[in-house]
Coordinates of C-alpha atoms in Angstrom, one line a residue:
Chain A
M8 CA -1.9 -34.3 -0.9
E9 CA -3.1 -31.2 0.6
V10 CA -1.3 -28.8 -2.5
N11 CA -3.5 -31.7 -4.9
I12 CA -6.4 -30.8 -3.6
E13 CA -5.9 -27.3 -2.9
A14 CA -5.0 -27.6 -6.3
R15 CA -8.1 -29.7 -7.4
R16 CA -10.4 -27.3 -5.2
I17 CA -8.8 -23.7 -6.5
L18 CA -9.2 -24.9 -10.1
A19 CA -12.6 -26.2 -9.8
V20 CA -13.4 -22.8 -8.5
S21 CA -12.1 -20.7 -11.0
I22 CA -13.3 -22.5 -13.8
S23 CA -17.1 -22.1 -12.3
K24 CA -16.3 -18.4 -12.2
L25 CA -15.1 -18.4 -15.2
Y26 CA -18.6 -19.9 -16.3
A27 CA -20.0 -17.3 -14.1
S28 CA -18.7 -14.1 -15.7
R29 CA -20.3 -15.9 -18.7
T30 CA -23.3 -15.2 -17.1
Q31 CA -22.2 -11.8 -16.4
R32 CA -24.1 -8.6 -17.2
G33 CA -21.6 -6.2 -19.3
G34 CA -20.3 -9.2 -21.3
L35 CA -16.9 -10.8 -20.5
R36 CA -14.6 -8.9 -18.7
L37 CA -11.3 -9.1 -20.2
H38 CA -9.1 -8.3 -17.3
R39 CA -10.7 -10.6 -14.8
S40 CA -11.0 -13.4 -17.4
L41 CA -7.2 -13.3 -17.5
L42 CA -6.3 -12.9 -14.2
L43 CA -9.1 -16.3 -13.7
S44 CA -6.4 -18.1 -16.6
L45 CA -3.2 -16.5 -14.3
V46 CA -4.6 -18.3 -11.5
M47 CA -5.7 -21.6 -13.4
R48 CA -2.5 -21.9 -14.9
S49 CA -0.8 -22.0 -11.3
A50 CA -3.7 -24.7 -10.3
R51 CA -2.6 -26.6 -12.9
D52 CA 0.9 -26.6 -13.2
I53 CA 1.1 -27.6 -8.8
Y54 CA -1.7 -30.3 -9.2
H55 CA 0.0 -31.3 -12.3
S56 CA 3.1 -30.9 -10.7
S57 CA 2.2 -32.2 -6.9
R58 CA 0.6 -35.5 -9.1
E59 CA 3.9 -36.3 -10.8
S60 CA 5.2 -36.4 -7.6
E61 CA 3.0 -38.6 -6.2
V62 CA 4.2 -41.0 -9.2
L63 CA 8.3 -40.8 -7.9
S64 CA 7.6 -40.8 -5.1
G65 CA 6.7 -44.4 -5.4
A66 CA 9.1 -45.1 -8.4
Q67 CA 12.3 -43.2 -6.1
S68 CA 12.7 -42.1 -2.8
A69 CA 14.0 -38.9 -3.9
P70 CA 13.7 -36.0 -1.8
E71 CA 11.8 -34.2 -3.8
E72 CA 12.1 -30.4 -1.4
P73 CA 10.0 -28.7 -3.7
M74 CA 6.4 -30.7 -3.3
D75 CA 6.9 -30.1 0.2
T76 CA 3.8 -29.9 1.8
S77 CA 4.5 -28.8 5.3
S78 CA 3.5 -25.9 5.5
S79 CA 0.6 -25.5 7.4
P80 CA -3.3 -25.6 5.9
G81 CA -3.7 -22.1 6.2
E82 CA 0.5 -21.8 4.0
Q83 CA -1.4 -23.0 1.2
T84 CA -1.7 -21.0 -1.0
R85 CA 2.1 -21.3 -1.9
L86 CA 3.7 -22.0 -4.6
P87 CA 6.3 -25.2 -3.2
E88 CA 8.9 -23.5 -5.2
P89 CA 9.3 -20.8 -7.9
Q90 CA 6.1 -20.3 -10.3
P91 CA 8.7 -21.4 -14.0
E92 CA 8.6 -18.7 -16.8
P93 CA 5.5 -18.1 -17.2
Q94 CA 5.3 -17.7 -20.8
P95 CA 5.9 -20.9 -22.9
V96 CA 3.0 -22.4 -20.7
L97 CA 1.1 -19.4 -21.2
N98 CA 0.4 -20.2 -25.2
S99 CA -0.4 -22.4 -25.6
T100 CA -3.3 -22.1 -22.3
E101 CA -4.7 -18.8 -22.7
T102 CA -8.1 -18.8 -24.5
A103 CA -10.1 -17.4 -21.7
P104 CA -9.1 -13.6 -21.8
E105 CA -9.3 -14.1 -26.1
E106 CA -13.1 -12.2 -27.1
P107 CA -15.9 -13.6 -26.3
D108 CA -17.0 -15.4 -28.7
N109 CA -14.2 -18.2 -28.9
T110 CA -14.8 -18.9 -25.2
E111 CA -18.1 -19.4 -26.1
D112 CA -16.8 -21.3 -28.6
G113 CA -15.0 -23.5 -26.9
C114 CA -17.7 -24.0 -23.2
D115 CA -20.9 -24.7 -25.3
S116 CA -19.7 -27.7 -26.5
E117 CA -18.5 -28.5 -22.9
I118 CA -22.0 -27.3 -21.4
I119 CA -23.1 -30.7 -24.1
E120 CA -21.1 -32.9 -22.5
D121 CA -20.4 -32.5 -19.1
K122 CA -24.0 -30.7 -17.6
E123 CA -24.1 -32.8 -13.8
N124 CA -20.7 -30.9 -13.6
L125 CA -21.2 -27.8 -14.3
S126 CA -22.3 -25.2 -11.9
P127 CA -26.2 -24.1 -12.8
A128 CA -24.6 -21.6 -15.7
K129 CA -27.5 -20.2 -18.0
Q130 CA -27.1 -22.4 -20.7
S131 CA -26.0 -20.9 -24.4
R132 CA -28.9 -20.0 -26.7
K133 CA -26.1 -20.9 -29.2
R134 CA -24.2 -23.5 -31.2
R135 CA -26.4 -26.7 -29.6
G136 CA -25.4 -27.9 -32.5
K137 CA -21.8 -27.8 -32.2
A138 CA -20.7 -31.2 -32.1
S139 CA -16.8 -31.9 -31.8
A140 CA -15.3 -32.4 -28.8
A141 CA -11.8 -30.5 -30.0
P142 CA -13.3 -26.3 -30.3
D143 CA -11.6 -25.5 -34.5
F144 CA -10.4 -22.1 -32.6
L145 CA -7.3 -25.3 -31.0
P146 CA -4.6 -25.4 -33.1
S147 CA -3.6 -29.2 -33.2
K148 CA 0.0 -29.4 -32.2
R149 CA 2.0 -32.1 -31.8
A150 CA 4.5 -32.4 -28.9
R151 CA 8.0 -31.5 -29.4
L152 CA 10.8 -34.5 -29.2
E153 CA 13.6 -34.5 -27.3
P154 CA 16.6 -36.6 -29.5
G155 CA 16.2 -40.2 -29.1
E156 CA 12.2 -39.8 -27.5
E157 CA 9.8 -41.4 -29.5
R158 CA 6.4 -40.2 -30.6
Y159 CA 3.3 -41.8 -29.3
E160 CA 0.4 -42.7 -31.3
V161 CA -2.6 -40.4 -29.7
P162 CA -5.6 -40.7 -30.0
L163 CA -7.2 -37.5 -31.6
G164 CA -10.1 -34.8 -30.2
S165 CA -9.7 -36.7 -26.2
C166 CA -8.3 -34.5 -23.6
R167 CA -5.9 -31.9 -24.4
A168 CA -5.4 -30.7 -20.8
G169 CA -2.8 -28.2 -21.5
E170 CA -4.3 -26.8 -24.4
S171 CA -7.0 -24.3 -23.5
L172 CA -7.8 -25.1 -19.8
T173 CA -10.8 -23.1 -19.2
T174 CA -12.8 -24.9 -22.0
L175 CA -12.6 -28.1 -20.0
S176 CA -14.5 -28.8 -17.2
L177 CA -12.5 -30.5 -13.8
N178 CA -14.2 -33.9 -15.1
R179 CA -11.5 -34.2 -17.5
V180 CA -9.0 -32.4 -16.0
I181 CA -8.7 -34.2 -12.7
P182 CA -8.8 -38.0 -13.4
R183 CA -6.0 -37.8 -15.9
R184 CA -5.3 -41.7 -13.7
T185 CA -8.0 -42.9 -15.6
D186 CA -8.2 -41.8 -18.7
T187 CA -5.9 -42.6 -21.8
S188 CA -5.7 -39.0 -21.9
P189 CA -1.8 -37.9 -23.8
A190 CA 0.6 -36.0 -22.2
P191 CA -1.0 -31.7 -23.5
P192 CA 0.8 -30.8 -26.9
T193 CA 2.9 -28.5 -27.0
L194 CA 3.6 -25.2 -29.8
P195 CA 6.8 -25.1 -31.3
G196 CA 10.0 -24.1 -29.3
H197 CA 7.8 -24.0 -26.1
E198 CA 8.1 -27.2 -23.1
V199 CA 5.7 -29.6 -22.1
C200 CA 4.1 -27.7 -19.2
P201 CA 4.4 -30.6 -16.1
G202 CA 8.1 -31.7 -17.6
H203 CA 9.0 -27.5 -17.3
L204 CA 8.7 -27.8 -13.4
S205 CA 12.1 -29.0 -11.7
L206 CA 12.0 -32.1 -9.6
F207 CA 15.9 -31.6 -8.9
P208 CA 15.9 -28.5 -6.6
G209 CA 17.8 -25.9 -7.0
E210 CA 19.3 -26.6 -10.5
R211 CA 17.2 -24.6 -13.4
G212 CA 18.4 -25.0 -17.1
P213 CA 18.3 -26.7 -19.8
E214 CA 19.7 -30.2 -19.1
T215 CA 17.2 -29.7 -15.4
E216 CA 14.5 -29.6 -17.9
M217 CA 15.6 -32.3 -19.9
H218 CA 16.0 -34.6 -16.9
G219 CA 12.5 -33.6 -16.1
Q220 CA 11.2 -35.2 -19.4
E221 CA 12.7 -38.2 -19.0
P222 CA 10.4 -39.2 -15.6
L223 CA 7.5 -38.2 -17.8
Q224 CA 8.4 -40.1 -20.0
C225 CA 8.2 -43.0 -17.3
C226 CA 5.7 -41.5 -16.3
L227 CA 3.5 -41.6 -19.5
T228 CA 4.3 -44.9 -20.1
K229 CA 2.1 -46.0 -17.3
L230 CA -0.3 -43.8 -17.5
V231 CA -1.0 -45.4 -21.6
Chain B
M1 CA -30.7 -1.0 -4.4
P2 CA -28.0 -2.7 -6.3
A3 CA -28.3 0.7 -8.8
D4 CA -27.8 3.1 -5.3
I5 CA -23.8 1.8 -5.1
I6 CA -21.1 4.2 -5.7
S7 CA -18.6 3.5 -8.3
T8 CA -16.5 6.7 -8.6
V9 CA -16.0 9.8 -6.7
E10 CA -15.0 13.3 -7.7
F11 CA -14.3 16.5 -6.6
N12 CA -14.5 19.3 -9.0
H13 CA -10.9 21.9 -9.3
T14 CA -12.2 24.1 -7.1
G15 CA -13.5 21.3 -4.1
E16 CA -16.9 23.3 -4.1
L17 CA -18.9 20.5 -6.3
L18 CA -18.6 16.8 -5.6
A19 CA -20.0 14.4 -8.1
T20 CA -20.2 10.7 -7.4
G21 CA -21.8 8.2 -10.1
D22 CA -24.0 5.2 -9.6
K23 CA -24.5 1.4 -10.8
G24 CA -27.3 2.9 -12.2
G25 CA -26.2 5.2 -14.9
R26 CA -27.5 8.2 -12.8
V27 CA -24.9 11.1 -11.7
V28 CA -25.5 13.4 -7.8
I29 CA -24.1 16.0 -8.2
F30 CA -23.1 17.6 -4.7
Q31 CA -22.5 21.4 -3.7
Q32 CA -20.4 22.6 -0.6
E33 CA -23.3 25.3 1.6
I34 CA -19.9 27.3 3.3
E35 CA -21.9 28.2 6.4
N36 CA -20.8 31.7 8.6
K37 CA -16.9 31.7 6.6
N38 CA -16.5 35.0 8.7
Q39 CA -17.1 32.6 12.0
P40 CA -13.8 31.8 13.5
Q41 CA -15.3 27.9 12.9
F42 CA -17.0 27.6 10.5
R43 CA -17.9 23.4 8.7
S44 CA -19.1 23.7 5.1
E45 CA -22.2 20.9 4.1
Y46 CA -22.2 19.3 1.1
N47 CA -25.9 19.7 -0.4
V48 CA -27.3 18.3 -2.8
Y49 CA -27.3 20.2 -6.4
S50 CA -28.2 18.6 -9.5
T51 CA -29.2 14.9 -10.0
F52 CA -29.2 13.3 -13.6
Q53 CA -29.0 9.9 -15.9
S54 CA -26.5 9.8 -17.5
H55 CA -25.5 6.3 -19.5
E56 CA -29.0 4.2 -19.8
P57 CA -28.2 0.3 -19.7
E58 CA -27.8 -0.1 -24.2
F59 CA -27.8 -3.8 -25.8
D60 CA -24.8 -4.6 -28.3
Y61 CA -26.6 -6.3 -30.8
L62 CA -24.2 -7.1 -32.7
K63 CA -22.3 -9.3 -29.8
S64 CA -25.8 -9.4 -27.6
L65 CA -24.0 -8.0 -25.4
E66 CA -25.8 -5.4 -22.5
I67 CA -24.0 -2.4 -21.9
E68 CA -24.1 -1.8 -18.3
E69 CA -24.8 1.3 -17.8
K70 CA -23.0 1.8 -14.5
I71 CA -20.8 4.8 -14.6
N72 CA -17.2 4.0 -14.6
K73 CA -15.4 7.9 -14.2
I74 CA -16.1 11.1 -13.6
R75 CA -14.0 13.7 -14.6
W76 CA -14.3 17.0 -14.2
L77 CA -12.8 19.6 -16.2
P78 CA -11.4 23.1 -15.4
Q79 CA -14.0 25.5 -15.3
K80 CA -14.1 27.9 -17.7
N81 CA -17.4 30.3 -17.9
A82 CA -20.4 29.9 -15.8
A83 CA -21.5 26.2 -16.1
Q84 CA -19.7 23.5 -15.0
F85 CA -18.4 20.4 -17.3
L86 CA -17.7 17.4 -16.3
L87 CA -16.8 13.6 -18.4
S88 CA -18.4 10.8 -17.1
T89 CA -18.8 7.2 -18.8
N90 CA -19.5 3.5 -18.9
D91 CA -18.2 0.6 -19.8
K92 CA -17.6 2.2 -23.7
T93 CA -19.4 5.4 -24.5
I94 CA -18.2 9.1 -22.9
K95 CA -20.1 11.8 -22.5
L96 CA -19.7 15.5 -21.7
W97 CA -22.4 16.8 -19.7
K98 CA -22.8 20.4 -18.9
I99 CA -24.0 22.2 -16.0
S100 CA -25.7 25.4 -15.3
E101 CA -27.5 27.0 -13.6
R102 CA -30.6 28.7 -14.2
D103 CA -32.2 31.6 -12.2
K104 CA -33.7 34.7 -14.0
R105 CA -36.5 33.4 -16.3
P106 CA -38.3 35.4 -19.0
E107 CA -41.3 37.4 -17.7
G108 CA -43.0 39.5 -19.8
Y109 CA -43.5 38.0 -23.3
N110 CA -45.5 39.9 -26.2
L111 CA -46.6 37.2 -28.0
K112 CA -47.3 34.8 -25.2
E113 CA -49.0 33.9 -21.9
E114 CA -47.3 33.2 -19.4
D115 CA -47.7 29.5 -19.8
G116 CA -46.7 29.4 -23.3
R117 CA -49.6 30.1 -25.2
Y118 CA -49.8 32.2 -28.2
K119 CA -51.7 34.9 -27.6
D120 CA -54.6 36.0 -30.2
P121 CA -53.2 38.2 -32.5
N122 CA -55.9 40.6 -32.2
T123 CA -56.1 41.9 -28.5
I124 CA -51.8 42.6 -28.8
T125 CA -52.3 46.2 -28.5
S126 CA -49.0 47.0 -27.5
L127 CA -45.1 46.3 -27.7
R128 CA -44.3 44.6 -24.4
V129 CA -40.0 43.4 -24.5
P130 CA -40.0 40.6 -21.8
V131 CA -38.2 41.3 -18.3
L132 CA -35.6 38.6 -17.0
K133 CA -36.6 38.4 -13.2
P134 CA -35.2 35.8 -10.8
M135 CA -36.5 32.4 -9.8
D136 CA -35.5 29.8 -7.7
L137 CA -32.4 28.5 -8.8
M138 CA -32.7 25.4 -11.2
V139 CA -29.7 22.9 -11.6
E140 CA -29.6 21.4 -15.6
A141 CA -27.6 19.4 -16.8
S142 CA -27.3 18.5 -20.6
P143 CA -25.0 16.4 -22.6
R144 CA -23.1 18.3 -24.5
R145 CA -21.0 15.2 -26.9
V146 CA -21.3 12.5 -27.0
F147 CA -17.3 10.0 -27.6
A148 CA -19.4 6.7 -28.9
N149 CA -17.6 4.2 -30.8
A150 CA -14.2 3.8 -29.9
H151 CA -13.7 1.7 -27.4
T152 CA -14.2 -2.5 -27.6
Y153 CA -13.0 -3.1 -24.8
H154 CA -14.6 -2.0 -21.0
I155 CA -13.5 1.8 -20.8
N156 CA -11.2 1.9 -17.2
S157 CA -10.5 5.3 -16.8
V158 CA -10.5 8.8 -18.6
S159 CA -8.1 11.5 -17.9
V160 CA -8.8 15.0 -19.4
N161 CA -5.2 17.2 -20.5
S162 CA -3.5 19.7 -18.8
D163 CA -4.3 21.7 -21.9
N164 CA -7.9 21.4 -20.9
E165 CA -8.6 21.1 -24.9
T166 CA -7.9 17.2 -25.1
Y167 CA -8.8 13.8 -22.5
L168 CA -7.7 10.4 -23.2
S169 CA -9.8 7.3 -22.5
A170 CA -8.0 3.6 -21.9
D171 CA -10.1 0.2 -22.0
D172 CA -8.0 -3.3 -21.2
L173 CA -5.9 -2.9 -24.7
R174 CA -6.7 0.6 -26.0
I175 CA -6.0 4.2 -25.3
N176 CA -7.0 6.7 -27.2
L177 CA -7.1 10.3 -27.7
W178 CA -10.1 13.0 -28.3
H179 CA -10.1 16.3 -28.7
L180 CA -13.5 18.0 -26.6
E181 CA -15.3 19.3 -29.1
I182 CA -14.9 16.6 -31.6
T183 CA -16.7 13.2 -31.6
D184 CA -16.8 11.5 -34.3
R185 CA -13.1 10.9 -34.5
S186 CA -9.8 10.0 -31.8
F187 CA -6.9 8.9 -31.9
N188 CA -5.0 5.6 -30.7
I189 CA -2.1 6.0 -28.8
V190 CA -1.0 2.9 -26.9
D191 CA -2.4 -0.8 -28.3
I192 CA -1.5 -3.7 -26.7
K193 CA -2.7 -6.2 -28.0
P194 CA -1.4 -8.8 -29.2
A195 CA -2.5 -9.9 -33.2
N196 CA -2.8 -14.0 -31.5
M197 CA -5.0 -12.9 -28.5
E198 CA -3.2 -16.3 -26.5
E199 CA -0.8 -14.9 -26.2
L200 CA -2.5 -11.5 -24.0
T201 CA -0.3 -11.4 -20.6
E202 CA -1.9 -8.3 -19.4
V203 CA -3.7 -5.6 -19.8
I204 CA -4.0 -1.9 -18.9
T205 CA -5.9 -1.1 -16.0
A206 CA -5.3 2.6 -15.4
A207 CA -4.5 5.9 -16.9
E208 CA -3.6 9.6 -16.0
F209 CA -2.6 12.9 -18.0
H210 CA 0.5 14.1 -15.8
P211 CA -0.9 16.8 -14.0
H212 CA 1.8 19.9 -16.0
Q213 CA 3.3 18.5 -19.0
C214 CA 0.4 18.4 -21.7
N215 CA 2.5 15.3 -23.1
T216 CA 3.1 13.1 -20.9
F217 CA 0.3 9.8 -19.4
V218 CA 1.1 6.9 -17.9
Y219 CA -0.8 4.2 -17.6
S220 CA -0.9 0.8 -14.8
S221 CA -1.6 -2.7 -16.2
S222 CA -2.3 -6.2 -14.7
K223 CA 1.1 -6.9 -13.8
G224 CA 2.2 -4.4 -12.0
T225 CA 4.0 -2.0 -13.9
I226 CA 3.3 1.9 -15.3
R227 CA 5.3 2.9 -18.1
L228 CA 5.8 6.7 -19.1
C229 CA 5.3 8.0 -22.5
D230 CA 5.6 11.1 -24.4
M231 CA 3.2 12.0 -27.5
R232 CA 6.5 14.0 -28.5
V233 CA 7.9 10.9 -29.7
S234 CA 5.9 9.4 -31.5
A235 CA 2.3 9.3 -33.0
L236 CA 1.3 5.8 -31.3
C237 CA 3.2 5.1 -28.0
D238 CA 3.8 2.0 -27.7
K239 CA 7.1 2.6 -26.4
H240 CA 7.0 3.7 -23.7
S241 CA 9.5 6.0 -22.4
K242 CA 9.7 5.0 -18.5
L243 CA 9.0 1.9 -17.4
F244 CA 8.4 1.1 -13.7
E245 CA 8.5 -1.7 -11.5
E246 CA 9.6 -3.6 -8.8
P247 CA 10.7 -6.8 -8.7
E248 CA 8.7 -9.6 -6.9
D249 CA 9.5 -10.0 -3.5
P250 CA 10.4 -14.6 -4.5
S251 CA 9.1 -15.0 -0.4
N252 CA 5.3 -13.8 -0.8
R253 CA 5.2 -16.4 -4.1
S254 CA 1.6 -17.8 -4.1
F255 CA -1.1 -19.1 -6.3
F256 CA -2.5 -15.7 -6.2
S257 CA 0.8 -13.6 -6.3
E258 CA 0.1 -12.2 -10.2
I259 CA -3.5 -11.1 -9.4
I260 CA -2.2 -9.2 -6.2
S261 CA 0.1 -7.2 -7.5
S262 CA -2.3 -5.9 -10.5
I263 CA -2.3 -2.4 -10.3
S264 CA -6.3 -0.9 -9.4
D265 CA -5.6 2.7 -9.4
V266 CA -2.1 5.2 -11.5
K267 CA -2.7 9.5 -9.5
F268 CA -0.2 11.6 -10.0
S269 CA 0.9 14.1 -7.4
H270 CA -0.4 17.4 -7.4
N271 CA 2.8 18.2 -8.0
G272 CA 4.1 16.7 -10.6
R273 CA 6.8 14.6 -8.7
Y274 CA 5.4 11.9 -7.7
M275 CA 2.5 8.9 -8.5
M276 CA 1.2 6.6 -6.5
T277 CA 0.1 3.5 -7.3
R278 CA -2.6 1.3 -5.5
D279 CA -2.2 -2.4 -5.6
Y280 CA -3.8 -5.4 -3.6
L281 CA -2.4 -5.2 -0.7
S282 CA -0.1 -2.4 -0.8
V283 CA 0.0 1.8 -2.0
K284 CA 3.1 2.6 -4.1
I285 CA 5.3 5.7 -4.2
W286 CA 7.6 5.9 -6.9
D287 CA 9.4 9.2 -8.0
L288 CA 9.0 9.6 -11.6
N289 CA 12.0 10.0 -11.7
M290 CA 13.5 6.0 -10.9
E291 CA 11.3 3.3 -12.4
T292 CA 13.5 0.9 -10.8
R293 CA 11.2 0.2 -7.2
P294 CA 9.3 2.8 -5.2
V295 CA 10.5 5.1 -3.0
E296 CA 7.6 4.5 0.0
T297 CA 5.3 1.3 -0.1
Y298 CA 2.2 1.4 2.8
Q299 CA 0.4 -2.0 3.7
V300 CA -3.2 -1.1 3.3
H301 CA -3.9 -4.4 5.4
E302 CA -1.5 -7.1 5.0
Y303 CA -3.1 -9.3 7.5
L304 CA -5.1 -10.1 4.2
R305 CA -2.3 -12.1 2.4
S306 CA -3.1 -15.3 4.5
K307 CA -6.6 -15.4 2.8
L308 CA -5.9 -14.9 -0.1
C309 CA -7.5 -17.9 -0.7
S310 CA -10.6 -17.1 0.5
L311 CA -10.7 -13.7 -1.6
Y312 CA -10.3 -15.5 -4.4
E313 CA -13.3 -17.7 -3.2
N314 CA -16.0 -15.0 -2.5
D315 CA -14.5 -12.6 -5.1
C316 CA -13.3 -9.9 -3.1
I317 CA -9.5 -10.7 -4.9
F318 CA -10.7 -8.8 -8.0
D319 CA -12.2 -5.8 -5.7
K320 CA -10.4 -2.8 -7.5
F321 CA -9.0 0.0 -5.2
E322 CA -8.4 3.9 -5.6
C323 CA -6.7 6.4 -3.9
C324 CA -6.0 9.5 -3.7
W325 CA -3.6 13.1 -2.1
N326 CA -4.5 15.1 -0.5
G327 CA -3.8 18.7 -1.8
N328 CA 0.0 19.4 -0.8
D329 CA 0.4 15.8 -1.4
S330 CA 1.4 15.2 2.5
V331 CA -0.9 11.8 2.9
V332 CA -1.9 9.4 1.0
M333 CA -5.7 7.2 1.2
T334 CA -6.9 4.8 0.2
G335 CA -10.3 2.2 1.5
S336 CA -10.2 -0.4 2.5
Y337 CA -12.5 -3.3 3.7
N338 CA -15.4 -3.4 6.8
N339 CA -16.2 0.4 5.6
F340 CA -12.2 1.3 6.7
F341 CA -10.2 3.3 4.9
R342 CA -6.2 4.3 5.6
M343 CA -4.8 7.7 5.3
F344 CA -0.7 7.4 5.5
D345 CA 0.7 10.1 6.4
R346 CA 4.5 10.8 4.0
G347 CA 6.1 12.9 6.1
H348 CA 5.5 11.8 10.0
R349 CA 5.3 8.4 8.8
R350 CA 2.4 7.6 10.7
D351 CA -0.7 6.3 9.6
V352 CA -4.3 6.0 10.7
T353 CA -6.8 3.6 9.8
L354 CA -10.3 5.2 10.0
E355 CA -14.5 3.5 10.2
A356 CA -17.4 4.9 7.6
S357 CA -20.3 3.9 9.3
R358 CA -23.0 5.8 11.3
E359 CA -23.0 5.1 14.2
N360 CA -19.5 6.6 14.5
S361 CA -20.4 9.3 12.1
K362 CA -22.1 11.1 14.4
P363 CA -22.3 15.0 12.5
M364 CA -19.4 17.2 14.8
Q365 CA -17.8 13.2 16.4
V366 CA -13.5 12.6 15.5
L367 CA -13.2 9.8 13.9
K368 CA -11.8 7.0 16.4
P369 CA -8.8 5.5 14.8
R370 CA -9.7 1.1 14.4
K371 CA -7.3 -1.2 14.6
V372 CA -7.4 -4.8 13.4
C373 CA -6.1 -7.8 15.7
T374 CA -3.5 -9.6 13.3
G375 CA -3.0 -13.1 15.7
G376 CA -2.6 -12.9 19.7
K377 CA -4.7 -11.8 22.3
R378 CA -7.3 -9.4 20.8
K379 CA -7.4 -6.2 23.1
K380 CA -10.5 -4.0 23.6
D381 CA -11.9 -2.6 20.5
E382 CA -9.8 -4.3 18.5
I383 CA -11.4 -6.2 15.2
S384 CA -10.3 -9.7 14.6
V385 CA -9.4 -10.4 10.7
D386 CA -12.1 -13.7 10.6
S387 CA -14.8 -10.3 11.7
L388 CA -14.4 -8.2 8.8
D389 CA -17.1 -7.6 6.7
F390 CA -15.5 -8.0 3.3
N391 CA -19.8 -7.3 2.5
K392 CA -18.3 -3.3 3.5
K393 CA -15.8 -2.0 0.6
I394 CA -14.3 1.7 0.1
L395 CA -13.2 1.5 -3.7
H396 CA -14.1 4.9 -3.8
T397 CA -12.1 7.8 -2.0
A398 CA -11.7 11.6 -2.7
W399 CA -9.7 14.3 -0.7
H400 CA -10.6 17.8 -1.6
P401 CA -7.6 20.0 -3.5
Q402 CA -7.5 22.3 -1.0
D403 CA -8.7 21.8 2.3
N404 CA -8.8 18.7 4.7
I405 CA -12.1 17.6 3.7
I406 CA -12.7 13.5 2.0
A407 CA -15.6 12.0 0.6
V408 CA -15.2 7.9 1.0
A409 CA -18.4 6.8 -0.7
T410 CA -19.0 2.9 0.7
T411 CA -21.6 1.0 -0.8
N412 CA -24.6 2.6 -1.2
N413 CA -23.8 6.1 1.4
L414 CA -21.6 8.2 0.9
Y415 CA -18.9 10.3 3.7
I416 CA -18.0 13.5 3.7
F417 CA -15.5 14.1 6.9
Q418 CA -13.3 16.9 7.6
D419 CA -11.1 18.8 10.1
K420 CA -12.3 18.9 13.7
V421 CA -12.1 22.7 14.4
N422 CA -10.9 23.9 17.2

């Protein structure tokens, strides 16, 4: 899927920019980091939604107009549909605009574990011994359950793609089909991000979001 | 030389002086020499008047961060006496510089030799009073005030109030109000830092005082909004008096919509009735009495809209272009790529693209309008979008407050253009 590939590429570029900006003279630039994280969130949303539609198009042949990639290659930057409400998603993913030392905390653990996939960023001199996969500053959150849902047992410390996108290297974000990572955990009162995207064109609102969550559950059952 | 990269350009209030700041922390001031002013055809030249090192690189030991010496903004104070004053700022510290001329020096000291050594008192037999004698003009710059330690984030703007006593400085999340005489205290007037930084959604990108109303200022955000604040309402101006925002065109939605809607510059018109904002692709003119949408929108380089992904990869999408008004607010100007800059004549609804380059900038040569070919067959003299040089960008431009003289900064060079006089 073209959009999928484009989203992955933009994610990869964004992450390398984020790492590079840590070594810039003058320190982390808040404005730039914020813009990078906004792009990464868009790319990640598109990536997840296009992954879902891949799975769904296998399961059902409902036309998924929003996911249509009939746009020309030059238009790859276009989102297939209007951006979902950014606020709830942003809360669970924003770490780039945090104070510089927080971002360094998160990134350090990634540098240790994923050296070959990094752009040649300067190795941080700080906190080499930080071993925990889940950085301390990330809250431990559980997904809000809709009535009738069951909670899946998820291994702690595994890939939290929904949060802190900036602390994950691409190697973790992309092959979700191979690892056993759970649904992105959410903050209370916020939607799970892939489920937030409407898979039924033209409909928005709470009914749609619940609809959107059902296929997501099915999707996860297959992965887990 | 990377240190020579010009980072700010500003005329003073009479237009006689033009200041530039660069990445190396230096300020260079040019002075207008008017040749043969009495002749009908006179040309004014700007020559170097003063050069000084305004800021040096510093190191914040607490955060292990280097503080760049790059001059982000220069703003002149209106002239009150023989000396000139300007504010220059880097990411963290604002300095007030006094630029004064010395064209006389005292000679004939009673107790000292000409070179400063004291004479043997036994040789002094008479009283002599020193006399001021003319000397070659010397321009001295001295730092009169240093306003430090008030900004956690990177300073993007300074603006002198029309009261000539106070000024504001803005960083990503806060705006502080200073008195020009007082360096150990500033008042925070805007603070948009959320309690939880994970909830951050926008930052302050520029701020400016109203040219006449000393209680009014505006600040722009990375989300494309402008807030007008009245300092009489409350001490902390977190609640805006007006919010200027144009609804987004949903057909233009893309990955990069948020980046390109971020406002990089905001400037009041000289008459104080309008303000202009610059985002990545356009310039917008707002009537201060209408918050719902701009009254005029000018496309600077709309042909880049389909190239946003490449511009993101090569970082150009983060470029912060400035914009400026001419003296009577009839024309606005802003820069673009390939050393192009654009002027929009508001009254006559026409625009022009010009290029600042050595090849077409022989003295007295009239600039030829340029055109970018956006598709289809390229005409002679047109440039196709793909041949544009994105390393040659004009981010900083300035317009003389009264005359049609403009200063345009390419990466390393400053170009000064003026009206062709018949």
